[in-house]
Tab-separated table of N, CA and C in Angstrom:
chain	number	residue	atom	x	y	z
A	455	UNK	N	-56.528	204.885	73.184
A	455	UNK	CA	-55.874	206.111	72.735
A	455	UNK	C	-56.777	206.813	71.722
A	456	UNK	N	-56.952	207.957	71.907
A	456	UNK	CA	-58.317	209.224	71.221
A	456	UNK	C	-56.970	208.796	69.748
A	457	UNK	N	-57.986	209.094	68.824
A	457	UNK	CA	-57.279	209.476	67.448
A	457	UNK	C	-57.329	211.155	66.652
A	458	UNK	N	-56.309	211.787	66.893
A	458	UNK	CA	-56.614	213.527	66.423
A	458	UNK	C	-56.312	213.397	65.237
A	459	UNK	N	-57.079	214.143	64.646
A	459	UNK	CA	-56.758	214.213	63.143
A	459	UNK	C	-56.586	215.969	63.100
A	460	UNK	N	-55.197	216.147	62.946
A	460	UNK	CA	-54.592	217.371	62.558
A	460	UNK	C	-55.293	218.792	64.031
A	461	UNK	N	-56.365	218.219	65.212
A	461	UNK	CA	-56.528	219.134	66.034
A	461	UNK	C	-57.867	219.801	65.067
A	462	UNK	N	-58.497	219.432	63.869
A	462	UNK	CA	-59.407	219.334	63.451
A	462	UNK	C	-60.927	218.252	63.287
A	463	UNK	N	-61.996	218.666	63.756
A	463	UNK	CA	-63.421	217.897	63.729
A	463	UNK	C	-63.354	217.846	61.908
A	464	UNK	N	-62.999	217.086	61.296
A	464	UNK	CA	-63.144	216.873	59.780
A	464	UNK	C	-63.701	215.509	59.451
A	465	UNK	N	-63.922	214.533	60.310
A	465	UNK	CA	-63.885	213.066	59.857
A	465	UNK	C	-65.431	213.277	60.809
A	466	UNK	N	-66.594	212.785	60.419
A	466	UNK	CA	-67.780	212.505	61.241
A	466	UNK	C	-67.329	211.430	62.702
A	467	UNK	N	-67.571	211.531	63.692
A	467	UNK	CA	-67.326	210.896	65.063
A	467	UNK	C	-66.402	211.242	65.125
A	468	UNK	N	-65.100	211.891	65.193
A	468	UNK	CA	-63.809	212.527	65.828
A	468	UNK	C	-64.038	213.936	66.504
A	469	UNK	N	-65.101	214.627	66.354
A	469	UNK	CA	-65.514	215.771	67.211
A	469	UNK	C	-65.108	215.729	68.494
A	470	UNK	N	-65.636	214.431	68.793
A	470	UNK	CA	-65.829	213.956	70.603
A	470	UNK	C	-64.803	213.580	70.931
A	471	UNK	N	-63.601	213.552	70.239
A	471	UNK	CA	-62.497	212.719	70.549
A	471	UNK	C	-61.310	214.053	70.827
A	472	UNK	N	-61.755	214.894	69.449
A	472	UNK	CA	-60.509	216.258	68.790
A	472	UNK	C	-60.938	217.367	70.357
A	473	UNK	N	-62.387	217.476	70.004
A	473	UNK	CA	-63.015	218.831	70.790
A	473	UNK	C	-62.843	218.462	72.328
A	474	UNK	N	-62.438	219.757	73.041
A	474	UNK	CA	-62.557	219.634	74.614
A	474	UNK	C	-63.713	219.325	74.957
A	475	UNK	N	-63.315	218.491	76.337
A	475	UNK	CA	-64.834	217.441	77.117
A	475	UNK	C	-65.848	218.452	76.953
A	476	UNK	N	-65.518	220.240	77.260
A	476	UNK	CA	-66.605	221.558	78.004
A	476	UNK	C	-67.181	221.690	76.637
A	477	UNK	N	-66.702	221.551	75.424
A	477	UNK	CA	-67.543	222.162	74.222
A	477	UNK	C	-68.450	220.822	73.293
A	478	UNK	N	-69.566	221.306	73.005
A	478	UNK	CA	-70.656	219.895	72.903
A	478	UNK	C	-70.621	220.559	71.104
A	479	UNK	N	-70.012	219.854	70.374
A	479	UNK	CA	-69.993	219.928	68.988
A	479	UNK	C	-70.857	220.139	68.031
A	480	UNK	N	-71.908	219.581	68.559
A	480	UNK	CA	-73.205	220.044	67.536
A	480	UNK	C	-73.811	221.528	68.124
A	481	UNK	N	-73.754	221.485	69.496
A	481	UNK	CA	-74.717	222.505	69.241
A	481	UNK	C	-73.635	224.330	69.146
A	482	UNK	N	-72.405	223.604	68.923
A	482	UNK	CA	-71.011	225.290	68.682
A	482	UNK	C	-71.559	225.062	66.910
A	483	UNK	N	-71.816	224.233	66.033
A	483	UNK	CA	-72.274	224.299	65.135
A	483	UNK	C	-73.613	225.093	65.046
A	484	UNK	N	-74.447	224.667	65.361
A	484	UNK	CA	-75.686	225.345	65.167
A	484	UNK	C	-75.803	226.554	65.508
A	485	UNK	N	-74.768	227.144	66.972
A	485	UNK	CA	-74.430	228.007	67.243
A	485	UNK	C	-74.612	229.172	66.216
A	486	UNK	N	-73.132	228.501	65.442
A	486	UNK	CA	-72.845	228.921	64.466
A	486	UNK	C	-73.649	229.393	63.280
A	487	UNK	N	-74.289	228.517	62.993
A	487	UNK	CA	-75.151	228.837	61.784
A	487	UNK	C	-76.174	230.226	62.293
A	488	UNK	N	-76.567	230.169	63.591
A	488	UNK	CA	-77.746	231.280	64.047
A	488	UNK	C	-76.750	232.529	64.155
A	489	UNK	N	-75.663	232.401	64.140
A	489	UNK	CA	-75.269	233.806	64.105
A	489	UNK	C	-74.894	234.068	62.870
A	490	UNK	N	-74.341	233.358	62.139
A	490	UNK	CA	-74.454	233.374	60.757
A	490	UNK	C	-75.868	233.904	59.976
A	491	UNK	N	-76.903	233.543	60.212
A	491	UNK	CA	-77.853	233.972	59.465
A	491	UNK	C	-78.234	235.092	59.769
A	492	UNK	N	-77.973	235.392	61.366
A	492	UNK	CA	-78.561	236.866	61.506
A	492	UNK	C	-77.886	237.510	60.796
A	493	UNK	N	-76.370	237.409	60.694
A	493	UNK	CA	-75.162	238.182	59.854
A	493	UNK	C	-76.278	238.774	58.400
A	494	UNK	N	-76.595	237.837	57.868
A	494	UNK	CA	-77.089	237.679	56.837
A	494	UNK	C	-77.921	238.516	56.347
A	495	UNK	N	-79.053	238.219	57.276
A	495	UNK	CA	-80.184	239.097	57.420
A	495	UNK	C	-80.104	240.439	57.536
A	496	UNK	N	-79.122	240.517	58.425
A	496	UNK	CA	-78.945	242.132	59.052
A	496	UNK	C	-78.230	243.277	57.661
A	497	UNK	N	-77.193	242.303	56.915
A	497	UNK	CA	-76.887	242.708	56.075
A	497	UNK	C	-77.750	243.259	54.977
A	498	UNK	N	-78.730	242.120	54.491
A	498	UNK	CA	-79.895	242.326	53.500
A	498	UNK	C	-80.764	243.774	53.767
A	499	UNK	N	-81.203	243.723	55.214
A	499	UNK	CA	-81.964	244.802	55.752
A	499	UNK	C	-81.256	246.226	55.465
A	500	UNK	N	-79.799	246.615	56.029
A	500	UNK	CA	-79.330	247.847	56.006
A	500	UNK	C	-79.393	248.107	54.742
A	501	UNK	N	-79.770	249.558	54.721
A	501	UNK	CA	-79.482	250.208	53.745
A	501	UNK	C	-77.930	250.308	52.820
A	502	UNK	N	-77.630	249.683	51.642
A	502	UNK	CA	-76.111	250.051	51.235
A	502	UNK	C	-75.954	251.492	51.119
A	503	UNK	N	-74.543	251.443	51.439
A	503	UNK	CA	-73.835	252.420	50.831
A	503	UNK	C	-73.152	253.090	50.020
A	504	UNK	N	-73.294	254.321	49.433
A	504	UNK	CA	-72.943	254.750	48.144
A	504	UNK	C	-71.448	254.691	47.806
């Protein structure tokens, strides 16, 4: 029997257990972070507004 903790990846090794078989946990993380930084970047670059 899988162990869910709250339908949250919070405990290291429960990813594989919480997350659906189709989504591979590390790399929706890293995912994450690369769109995150562009966020980042893109922000730094534009010009602010008055």
């Amino acid at each position: 029997m899988a162990k869910t903790v709250s339908g949250d990846c919070t405990f290291v090794g429960y990813c594989s257990e919480v997350c659906p078989k189709s989504v591979d946990p590390a790399a929706a993380v890293n995912q994450g972070k690369v769109v995150s930084s562009m966020d980042f970047v893109i922000a730094m670059l534009k010009p602010q507004e008055a």
